[in-house]
Short mmCIF file of C-alpha atoms in Angstrom, two decimals:
data_model
loop_
_atom_site.label_atom_id
_atom_site.label_comp_id
_atom_site.label_asym_id
_atom_site.label_seq_id
_atom_site.Cartn_x
_atom_site.Cartn_y
_atom_site.Cartn_z
CA UNK A 27 -20.11 -8.21 -17.58
CA UNK A 28 -19.04 -4.95 -16.47
CA UNK A 29 -16.16 -2.78 -18.04
CA UNK A 30 -12.67 -4.18 -17.22
CA UNK A 31 -10.71 -2.32 -14.70
CA UNK A 32 -7.12 -2.04 -15.20
CA UNK A 33 -4.87 -1.87 -12.25
CA UNK A 34 -2.78 1.22 -11.53
CA UNK A 35 0.50 -0.28 -12.95
CA UNK A 36 -1.14 -0.64 -16.25
CA UNK A 37 -0.55 3.03 -16.74
CA UNK A 38 3.02 3.37 -15.66
CA UNK A 39 5.38 2.95 -18.50
CA UNK A 40 8.25 1.02 -16.75
CA UNK A 41 5.90 -2.04 -16.32
CA UNK A 42 5.91 -2.57 -19.98
CA UNK A 43 9.94 -2.98 -19.97
CA UNK A 44 11.22 -6.29 -18.46
CA UNK A 45 13.12 -5.09 -15.53
CA UNK A 46 16.45 -6.15 -14.97
CA UNK A 47 16.70 -6.12 -11.04
CA UNK A 48 15.53 -9.24 -9.41
CA UNK A 49 13.20 -8.16 -6.87
CA UNK A 50 11.80 -5.61 -9.19
CA UNK A 51 11.24 -8.39 -11.75
CA UNK A 52 9.64 -10.46 -9.47
CA UNK A 53 7.12 -7.81 -8.26
CA UNK A 54 6.54 -7.09 -12.06
CA UNK A 55 5.90 -10.57 -12.86
CA UNK A 56 3.53 -11.06 -10.06
CA UNK A 57 1.39 -8.13 -11.08
CA UNK A 58 1.22 -9.22 -14.82
CA UNK A 59 0.45 -12.95 -14.22
CA UNK A 60 -2.54 -11.79 -12.01
CA UNK A 61 -3.46 -9.27 -14.75
CA UNK A 62 -3.42 -11.77 -17.48
CA UNK A 63 -5.52 -14.23 -15.52
CA UNK A 64 -8.07 -11.55 -14.36
CA UNK A 65 -8.26 -10.22 -18.11
CA UNK A 66 -8.78 -13.72 -19.58
CA UNK A 67 -11.36 -14.75 -17.22
CA UNK A 68 -13.36 -11.62 -17.66
CA UNK A 69 -13.18 -11.80 -21.46
CA UNK A 70 -13.47 -15.64 -21.68
CA UNK A 71 -10.33 -15.79 -23.43
CA UNK A 72 -8.70 -19.32 -23.28
CA UNK A 73 -5.82 -19.06 -25.73
CA UNK A 74 -3.10 -16.53 -26.15
CA UNK A 75 -1.04 -16.64 -29.39
CA UNK A 76 2.15 -14.83 -29.12
CA UNK A 77 2.49 -14.32 -32.84
CA UNK A 78 -0.39 -12.48 -32.71
CA UNK A 79 -1.50 -9.20 -31.27
CA UNK A 80 -3.30 -9.38 -27.92
CA UNK A 81 -5.01 -6.33 -26.59
CA UNK A 82 -3.85 -6.76 -23.05
CA UNK A 83 -0.08 -6.55 -23.97
CA UNK A 84 -0.29 -2.82 -24.87
CA UNK A 85 -1.61 0.46 -23.63
CA UNK A 86 -1.86 2.84 -26.31
CA UNK A 87 -2.57 5.67 -24.00
CA UNK A 88 0.94 5.56 -22.73
CA UNK A 89 2.34 4.50 -26.08
CA UNK A 90 3.70 1.29 -24.70
CA UNK A 91 3.65 -2.51 -25.34
CA UNK A 92 5.19 -5.65 -23.97
CA UNK A 93 8.13 -7.13 -26.08
CA UNK A 94 8.03 -10.68 -27.33
CA UNK A 95 10.55 -11.54 -24.63
CA UNK A 96 8.44 -10.26 -21.84
CA UNK A 97 5.30 -11.67 -22.97
CA UNK A 98 7.09 -14.86 -23.15
CA UNK A 99 8.60 -14.59 -19.63
CA UNK A 100 5.04 -13.74 -18.10
CA UNK A 101 3.28 -16.57 -19.94
CA UNK A 102 5.99 -19.06 -19.08
CA UNK A 103 5.77 -18.03 -15.28
CA UNK A 104 2.13 -18.92 -15.37
CA UNK A 105 2.96 -22.15 -16.88
CA UNK A 106 5.38 -22.90 -14.20
CA UNK A 107 2.72 -21.95 -11.76
CA UNK A 108 0.33 -24.66 -13.36
CA UNK A 109 -1.80 -21.63 -14.34
CA UNK A 110 -1.32 -22.11 -18.06
CA UNK A 111 0.12 -24.73 -20.66
CA UNK A 112 2.04 -24.32 -23.99
CA UNK A 113 -0.14 -25.82 -26.58
CA UNK A 114 2.96 -26.40 -28.73
CA UNK A 115 6.61 -27.10 -28.64
CA UNK A 116 7.65 -24.00 -30.01
CA UNK A 117 5.79 -22.20 -27.10
CA UNK A 118 3.82 -19.83 -29.30
CA UNK A 119 0.49 -20.73 -28.19
CA UNK A 120 -0.56 -20.65 -24.61
CA UNK A 121 -3.76 -21.91 -22.90
CA UNK A 122 -4.57 -19.79 -20.02
CA UNK A 123 -6.19 -21.91 -17.25
CA UNK A 124 -7.93 -19.18 -15.17
CA UNK A 125 -9.66 -22.17 -13.79
CA UNK A 126 -8.12 -25.47 -13.55
CA UNK A 127 -9.29 -28.54 -15.59
CA UNK A 128 -10.51 -29.97 -12.42
CA UNK A 129 -12.43 -26.53 -11.51
CA UNK A 130 -14.14 -27.08 -14.96
CA UNK A 131 -15.05 -30.59 -14.34
CA UNK A 132 -16.55 -29.75 -11.22
CA UNK A 133 -18.67 -26.90 -12.84
CA UNK A 134 -19.92 -29.53 -15.51
CA UNK A 135 -21.05 -31.91 -12.65
CA UNK A 136 -22.88 -28.97 -10.97
CA UNK A 137 -24.51 -28.01 -14.27
CA UNK A 138 -25.71 -31.88 -14.58
CA UNK A 139 -27.20 -31.55 -10.92
CA UNK A 140 -28.87 -28.04 -11.54
CA UNK A 141 -30.51 -29.45 -14.39
CA UNK A 142 -31.32 -32.96 -13.07
CA UNK A 143 -29.31 -34.71 -15.69
CA UNK A 144 -27.64 -37.06 -13.88
CA UNK A 145 -28.43 -39.98 -16.33
CA UNK A 146 -28.88 -37.74 -19.22
CA UNK A 147 -27.02 -36.67 -22.42
CA UNK A 148 -25.70 -33.54 -23.74
CA UNK A 149 -23.78 -32.53 -27.06
CA UNK A 150 -20.57 -30.59 -26.35
CA UNK A 151 -22.25 -27.86 -28.23
CA UNK A 152 -25.02 -27.70 -25.86
CA UNK A 153 -22.72 -27.39 -22.86
CA UNK A 154 -20.99 -24.80 -24.66
CA UNK A 155 -23.71 -22.65 -25.81
CA UNK A 156 -26.93 -24.27 -24.86
CA UNK A 157 -29.91 -23.30 -22.60
CA UNK A 158 -28.33 -25.17 -19.48
CA UNK A 159 -25.33 -23.36 -19.55
CA UNK A 160 -26.51 -19.80 -20.41
CA UNK A 161 -25.51 -17.36 -17.45
CA UNK A 162 -23.02 -19.69 -15.84
CA UNK A 163 -19.28 -19.57 -16.24
CA UNK A 164 -19.48 -22.57 -18.49
CA UNK A 165 -21.05 -20.64 -21.34
CA UNK A 166 -18.67 -19.87 -23.82
CA UNK A 167 -16.05 -22.51 -22.54
CA UNK A 168 -13.34 -23.45 -25.11
CA UNK A 169 -13.99 -26.91 -26.67
CA UNK A 170 -10.48 -28.19 -26.22
CA UNK A 171 -10.83 -27.34 -22.43
CA UNK A 172 -14.20 -28.95 -22.19
CA UNK A 173 -12.75 -32.15 -23.71
CA UNK A 174 -10.12 -32.38 -21.31
CA UNK A 175 -12.76 -31.64 -18.29
CA UNK A 176 -14.91 -34.36 -19.68
CA UNK A 177 -11.97 -36.79 -19.94
CA UNK A 178 -11.29 -36.14 -16.27
CA UNK A 179 -14.97 -36.97 -15.41
CA UNK A 180 -14.67 -40.14 -17.61
CA UNK A 181 -11.61 -41.16 -15.42
CA UNK A 182 -13.95 -40.64 -12.44
CA UNK A 183 -16.55 -42.67 -13.94
CA UNK A 184 -19.10 -39.78 -13.90
CA UNK A 185 -19.20 -39.63 -17.93
CA UNK A 186 -18.80 -41.06 -21.15
CA UNK A 187 -18.14 -39.14 -24.39
CA UNK A 188 -19.22 -40.72 -27.62
CA UNK A 189 -19.05 -39.67 -31.19
CA UNK A 190 -22.43 -38.76 -32.70
CA UNK A 191 -23.41 -39.96 -36.17
CA UNK A 192 -21.67 -38.50 -39.35
CA UNK A 193 -22.38 -34.80 -39.14
CA UNK A 194 -23.61 -34.87 -35.50
CA UNK A 195 -21.78 -33.31 -32.63
CA UNK A 196 -19.91 -35.43 -30.02
CA UNK A 197 -21.95 -36.03 -26.90
CA UNK A 198 -21.37 -37.11 -23.29
CA UNK A 199 -23.56 -39.32 -21.17
CA UNK A 200 -23.47 -38.67 -17.61
CA UNK A 201 -23.79 -41.07 -14.69
CA UNK A 202 -23.44 -38.62 -12.13
CA UNK A 203 -25.74 -39.83 -9.52
CA UNK B 18 13.73 42.80 67.97
CA UNK B 19 16.56 44.01 70.06
CA UNK B 20 19.51 41.86 70.51
CA UNK B 21 20.27 41.40 74.16
CA UNK B 22 23.74 40.44 74.88
CA UNK B 23 24.38 37.20 77.18
CA UNK B 24 22.74 33.60 77.62
CA UNK B 25 19.26 35.15 77.57
CA UNK B 26 20.18 36.80 74.34
CA UNK B 27 20.92 33.53 72.73
CA UNK B 28 17.49 32.13 73.89
CA UNK B 29 15.23 34.77 72.60
CA UNK B 30 17.25 34.59 69.12
CA UNK B 31 16.30 30.84 69.20
CA UNK B 32 12.72 31.61 69.96
CA UNK B 33 12.89 34.36 67.38
CA UNK B 34 14.02 31.79 64.79
CA UNK B 35 11.22 29.30 65.84
CA UNK B 36 8.45 31.94 65.23
CA UNK B 37 9.79 32.76 61.92
CA UNK B 38 9.79 29.12 60.91
CA UNK B 39 6.23 28.68 62.06
CA UNK B 40 5.14 31.92 60.21
CA UNK B 41 7.16 30.56 57.16
CA UNK B 42 5.36 27.27 57.40
CA UNK B 43 1.82 28.80 57.69
CA UNK B 44 2.69 31.12 54.67
CA UNK B 45 4.03 27.94 52.69
CA UNK B 46 0.88 26.02 53.66
CA UNK B 47 -1.45 28.78 52.56
CA UNK B 48 0.32 29.16 49.27
CA UNK B 49 -0.09 25.22 48.65
CA UNK B 50 -3.63 25.61 49.31
CA UNK B 51 -4.00 28.42 46.82
CA UNK B 52 -2.18 26.47 44.24
CA UNK B 53 -4.28 23.41 44.92
CA UNK B 54 -7.23 25.45 44.39
CA UNK B 55 -6.00 27.03 41.33
CA UNK B 56 -5.12 23.68 39.83
CA UNK B 57 -8.65 22.18 40.48
CA UNK B 58 -10.08 24.98 38.83
CA UNK B 59 -7.81 25.00 36.02
CA UNK B 60 -8.37 20.99 35.62
CA UNK B 61 -12.18 21.45 35.58
CA UNK B 62 -11.89 24.23 32.91
CA UNK B 63 -9.67 21.88 30.84
CA UNK B 64 -12.09 19.02 31.08
CA UNK B 65 -14.70 21.32 29.96
CA UNK B 66 -12.61 22.40 27.21
CA UNK B 67 -11.87 18.96 26.17
CA UNK B 68 -15.48 17.85 26.11
CA UNK B 69 -16.45 20.65 24.01
CA UNK B 70 -13.71 20.49 21.45
CA UNK B 71 -12.54 16.93 21.11
CA UNK B 72 -14.78 16.70 18.37
CA UNK B 73 -13.61 19.66 16.65
CA UNK B 74 -10.08 18.76 17.11
CA UNK B 75 -10.73 15.43 15.51
CA UNK B 76 -12.80 16.51 12.57
CA UNK B 77 -11.33 19.81 11.53
CA UNK B 78 -7.70 20.03 10.58
CA UNK B 79 -7.63 23.96 10.75
CA UNK B 80 -8.73 23.92 14.34
CA UNK B 81 -6.42 21.12 15.17
CA UNK B 82 -3.28 22.92 13.81
CA UNK B 83 -4.53 25.93 15.93
CA UNK B 84 -4.65 23.65 18.79
CA UNK B 85 -1.15 22.45 18.48
CA UNK B 86 0.07 25.95 18.08
CA UNK B 87 -1.74 26.87 21.26
CA UNK B 88 -0.11 24.01 23.03
CA UNK B 89 3.23 24.63 21.82
CA UNK B 90 3.27 28.34 23.04
CA UNK B 91 1.86 27.01 26.47
CA UNK B 92 4.68 24.49 26.40
CA UNK B 93 2.67 21.41 26.28
CA UNK B 94 3.04 18.50 24.16
CA UNK B 95 -0.40 16.89 23.82
CA UNK B 96 1.22 13.75 21.93
CA UNK B 97 4.13 13.36 24.46
CA UNK B 98 2.51 10.35 25.90
CA UNK B 99 -0.47 8.20 25.30
CA UNK B 100 -1.06 7.83 28.97
CA UNK B 101 -0.52 11.51 29.69
CA UNK B 102 -3.18 13.94 31.02
CA UNK B 103 -3.78 15.56 27.73
CA UNK B 104 -3.84 12.31 25.84
CA UNK B 105 -6.51 10.81 28.09
CA UNK B 106 -8.56 14.03 28.18
CA UNK B 107 -8.51 14.45 24.50
CA UNK B 108 -7.99 11.10 23.03
CA UNK B 109 -5.54 12.84 20.74
CA UNK B 110 -2.85 10.27 21.13
CA UNK B 111 -4.94 7.45 19.76
CA UNK B 112 -5.93 9.54 16.70
CA UNK B 113 -2.27 9.99 15.83
CA UNK B 114 -1.40 6.30 16.66
CA UNK B 115 -4.09 5.39 14.40
CA UNK B 116 -2.62 7.35 11.53
CA UNK B 117 0.76 6.10 12.40
CA UNK B 118 -0.29 2.52 12.02
CA UNK B 119 -1.89 3.31 8.78
CA UNK B 120 0.96 5.17 7.42
CA UNK B 121 2.99 1.92 8.28
CA UNK B 122 0.63 -0.28 6.25
CA UNK B 123 0.62 2.04 3.35
CA UNK B 124 4.39 2.34 3.17
CA UNK B 125 4.68 -1.73 3.41
CA UNK B 126 1.90 -1.96 0.59
CA UNK B 127 3.80 0.27 -1.80
CA UNK B 128 7.24 -0.57 -0.79
CA UNK B 129 7.66 -3.22 -3.80
CA UNK B 130 6.59 -0.26 -6.05
CA UNK B 131 8.54 2.69 -4.71
CA UNK B 132 11.31 1.05 -3.16
CA UNK B 133 10.59 2.61 0.53
CA UNK B 134 10.24 6.24 -0.74
CA UNK B 135 6.96 7.80 -1.09
CA UNK B 136 5.93 11.50 -1.75
CA UNK B 137 4.37 13.00 1.32
CA UNK B 138 1.44 14.47 -0.44
CA UNK B 139 0.91 10.98 -1.98
CA UNK B 140 1.07 9.39 1.44
CA UNK B 141 -1.39 11.87 2.63
CA UNK B 142 -3.99 11.38 -0.28
CA UNK B 143 -3.73 7.68 0.08
CA UNK B 144 -4.50 7.84 3.77
CA UNK B 145 -7.51 9.99 3.44
CA UNK B 146 -8.84 7.51 0.94
CA UNK B 147 -8.31 4.73 3.69
CA UNK B 148 -10.00 6.91 6.37
CA UNK B 149 -12.77 8.18 3.96
CA UNK B 150 -15.63 6.57 5.98
CA UNK B 151 -14.71 8.37 9.05
CA UNK B 152 -15.00 11.73 6.96
CA UNK B 153 -11.91 13.21 8.94
CA UNK B 154 -9.60 15.42 6.99
CA UNK B 155 -5.95 14.40 7.40
CA UNK B 156 -3.33 17.11 6.28
CA UNK B 157 0.13 16.38 5.53
CA UNK B 158 1.00 18.17 8.92
CA UNK B 159 -0.91 15.30 10.59
CA UNK B 160 1.12 12.91 8.78
CA UNK B 161 4.31 14.43 9.73
CA UNK B 162 3.39 14.33 13.47
CA UNK B 163 2.28 10.90 13.29
CA UNK B 164 5.33 9.98 11.82
CA UNK B 165 7.18 11.75 14.43
CA UNK B 166 5.44 9.82 17.07
CA UNK B 167 6.10 6.75 15.20
CA UNK B 168 10.02 7.69 15.52
CA UNK B 169 10.10 8.65 19.16
CA UNK B 170 7.33 7.12 20.73
CA UNK B 171 7.63 3.50 19.88
CA UNK B 172 8.26 2.65 23.51
CA UNK B 173 5.10 4.30 24.96
CA UNK B 174 3.04 2.10 22.87
CA UNK B 175 4.02 -0.91 25.33
CA UNK B 176 2.29 1.02 27.86
CA UNK B 177 -1.02 -0.09 26.65
CA UNK B 178 0.13 -3.16 24.83
CA UNK B 179 -1.59 -5.68 27.11
CA UNK B 180 -3.30 -7.94 24.64
CA UNK B 181 -1.11 -10.62 22.92
CA UNK B 182 -2.32 -9.09 19.49
CA UNK B 183 -1.15 -5.77 20.18
CA UNK B 184 2.26 -6.63 21.44
CA UNK B 185 3.61 -7.96 18.20
CA UNK B 186 2.24 -4.97 16.36
CA UNK B 187 3.96 -2.42 18.81
CA UNK B 188 7.23 -4.41 18.55
CA UNK B 189 6.89 -4.42 14.82
CA UNK B 190 6.01 -0.54 14.92
CA UNK B 191 9.11 0.19 17.00
CA UNK B 192 11.59 -1.65 14.62
CA UNK B 193 9.80 0.00 11.55
CA UNK B 194 9.18 3.55 13.14
CA UNK B 195 12.85 3.85 13.98
CA UNK B 196 13.34 3.58 10.10
CA UNK B 197 10.98 6.43 9.35
CA UNK B 198 12.55 9.68 7.83
CA UNK B 199 11.20 12.57 6.07
CA UNK B 200 13.35 14.86 3.85
CA UNK B 201 13.06 17.33 1.36
CA UNK B 202 14.49 17.05 -2.21
CA UNK B 203 13.71 19.88 -4.66
CA UNK B 204 10.13 20.91 -4.03
CA UNK B 205 8.79 17.82 -2.52
CA UNK B 206 8.77 16.22 1.02
CA UNK B 207 9.55 12.33 0.71
CA UNK B 208 8.99 9.89 3.31
CA UNK B 209 11.64 7.16 3.56
CA UNK B 210 10.63 3.90 5.35
CA UNK B 211 13.63 1.92 4.75
CA UNK B 212 17.07 2.41 6.13
CA UNK B 213 18.92 3.25 2.97
CA UNK B 214 20.14 6.58 2.89
CA UNK B 215 20.54 8.54 -0.23
CA UNK B 216 23.64 10.19 -0.91
CA UNK B 217 24.25 13.76 -2.45
CA UNK B 218 24.36 12.38 -6.05
CA UNK B 219 21.13 10.44 -5.61
CA UNK B 220 19.24 13.48 -4.16
CA UNK B 221 20.17 15.62 -7.03
CA UNK B 222 19.06 13.15 -9.57
CA UNK B 223 15.82 12.63 -7.49
CA UNK B 224 15.29 16.46 -7.87
CA UNK B 225 15.77 16.34 -11.67
CA UNK B 226 13.32 13.39 -11.71
CA UNK B 227 10.47 15.49 -9.82
CA UNK B 228 9.69 17.42 -12.98
CA UNK B 229 8.38 14.70 -15.18
CA UNK B 230 8.59 11.53 -12.96
CA UNK B 231 11.59 10.21 -15.00
CA UNK B 232 15.09 11.34 -16.03
CA UNK B 233 17.19 10.45 -19.25
CA UNK B 234 21.25 9.98 -18.79
CA UNK B 235 21.78 12.87 -21.07
CA UNK B 236 19.52 14.96 -19.05
CA UNK B 237 21.49 14.53 -15.84
CA UNK B 238 24.67 14.85 -17.77
CA UNK B 239 23.54 18.20 -19.07
CA UNK B 240 21.91 19.69 -15.79
CA UNK B 241 24.53 18.59 -13.55
CA UNK B 242 27.51 18.46 -15.74
CA UNK B 243 28.33 14.94 -14.92
CA UNK B 244 30.46 12.36 -16.67
CA UNK B 245 28.03 9.55 -18.11
CA UNK B 246 29.77 6.97 -16.02
CA UNK B 247 28.66 8.71 -12.73
CA UNK B 248 25.17 9.10 -14.04
CA UNK B 249 25.11 5.56 -14.57
CA UNK B 250 26.63 4.43 -11.42
CA UNK B 251 24.12 6.56 -9.27
CA UNK B 252 21.02 5.39 -11.34
CA UNK B 253 22.14 1.76 -11.16
CA UNK B 254 22.59 1.98 -7.48
CA UNK B 255 19.05 3.37 -7.09
CA UNK B 256 17.75 0.68 -9.21
CA UNK B 257 19.26 -1.93 -6.96
CA UNK B 258 17.54 -0.46 -4.18
CA UNK B 259 14.09 -0.53 -5.92
CA UNK B 260 13.55 3.07 -6.19
CA UNK B 261 13.97 3.38 -10.18
CA UNK B 262 12.49 1.41 -12.64
CA UNK B 263 13.92 1.22 -16.34
CA UNK B 264 11.54 2.00 -19.44
CA UNK B 265 12.76 1.21 -22.85
CA UNK B 266 9.49 1.45 -24.73
CA UNK B 267 9.45 5.08 -25.71
CA UNK B 268 8.93 5.54 -29.49
CA UNK B 269 12.39 7.73 -29.34
CA UNK B 270 14.16 4.62 -28.08
CA UNK B 271 15.94 6.20 -25.30
CA UNK B 272 16.09 4.58 -21.97
CA UNK B 273 14.01 6.46 -19.27
CA UNK B 274 14.53 6.11 -15.60
CA UNK B 275 11.52 6.14 -13.57
CA UNK B 276 11.15 7.23 -9.92
CA UNK B 277 7.69 5.73 -8.48
CA UNK B 278 8.40 7.75 -5.47
CA UNK B 279 7.93 10.92 -7.35
CA UNK B 280 5.29 9.95 -9.63
CA UNK B 281 1.74 10.84 -8.34
CA UNK B 282 -0.68 8.19 -8.99
CA UNK B 283 -3.38 8.73 -6.51
CA UNK B 284 -5.00 5.71 -8.13
CA UNK B 285 -2.67 3.29 -6.01
CA UNK B 286 -5.01 3.90 -3.00
CA UNK B 287 -7.55 1.82 -4.59
CA UNK B 288 -5.06 -1.23 -4.76
CA UNK B 289 -4.68 -1.16 -0.88
#
C-alpha cells in the first residue's frame, strides 16, 4: 500500500469552510465525498465517528480543520448517495461503504471459488484475517460489514451462518456451487 | 512624330496610338513574366525555408518568437488562416489550433475551482504539463496567440471540419472562443473564459488579492479607503460569480476571501 496522495484542494484553506454559494458548495461537497471514499478505501477504514478526531478532516500544514457541521454535511451527502449509512439515530457514527454490501458479497463468493471452498466452511475470523483472504481486499474487513454481506449471500441461498460452540467464532457454510 | 494637319494627320495619330498600345502591352507582358519568375523563385525558397525550419519553429520558442517578429515586419500573418499558404507550408496553424483546444479544456476543467478566471502563467504551466510528452516548450506568448486565434478565427475552423466529430467541437469552440478575454490586473495577466466582466471595484480588489491570494475586509477598507459596505458588496458579487471562496478557519478568527484565479497551485495540473 503506497502513500496516500492528497488532492490539490486539500491544501487550499477555503475548502475547509462550508461554502455559502450553492454552486461552490456543490463542487466542494463533490470533492470531499470522493476524498472520503478514497481515503477510507486506502486505509481500510469503515467507520467514521463524528465525536472523535478523524485524520482526514484536518490539514495541519495549513492550520485548517473541517467544522462539525461541515463533516456532518459531507457524510450526510454520502449517505444520501447510498455510499454510507448512519449507524445511530443521532447521526454520530457513519459506516462508509466505499464498496457496497453487494460488492463485498461478490468478493466473498470469489474468495470461495478461488480457494475451492464451494462446499466448505470458514469462520468469520478466517475471512477477516486468515490465509485465504491475505492479499485480497477482504483482508481486514469490518465484522459488521462482513455479517451484512454474508446475510445477503444467505438470502441468495449461497451461504448459511452458524454460531460456533461456546468460545468458538461464528462460522459460515457455503453452498456456492 | 510631327503632327500633320487634316485627315491624314488624324490617321497617323490613330496609328501612333496603336503602336504605343502594343508597345505598352509588350512591356506589361514582359513585366508579368518577370514577376511570375520571381514569384516562383520566392516560393521555392520559402518551401525550403519551411522544410528546414518547421521543426525548429515547433520545438524552439525563442526561434518561434523571432519567426513571428520577422513575419510581422514583412506584413505576413502566419496564423491568419488554417488553409493559408503559410499554414499549409509550416503547419503553424495546426500547432496553435491544438494549443487553443487544450486551453479551452483546461479552462473548462478549472472553472468550478476558479470561477472562469485563470492566471496566464498558471494556464501556461498547466498546458506545458499536459503537453510534456511532446517536449515542446509553450510560452505565455504562445498561449496569447492561441487565445487570439480562438477569438477571431472560430469561423475558419469550419474549413476543415468535415468529419462529424470535428463539427460539434468547432461549433463549441466558436461559442467558447468568443468568450475569451485576456486582461491585466496589477502585475498579473488573467484569462477570462466566462462572459462575466469585472467592474472597476472588482478589479481593484483582485489586484489587492494578488499579494497573498486572499483579502480581509479590513485590508480592502484600509488600502482603498472604502466603506465596509462597499467592500462586502463587491466581495459578495465575486462570490456569487464563483470567483471567490470564504475561509473562516484561520486561528485569528477573521474571515478571509480567497481568489483561486490568483493563487498559483501548479499541482492543479495533475487533476486534469
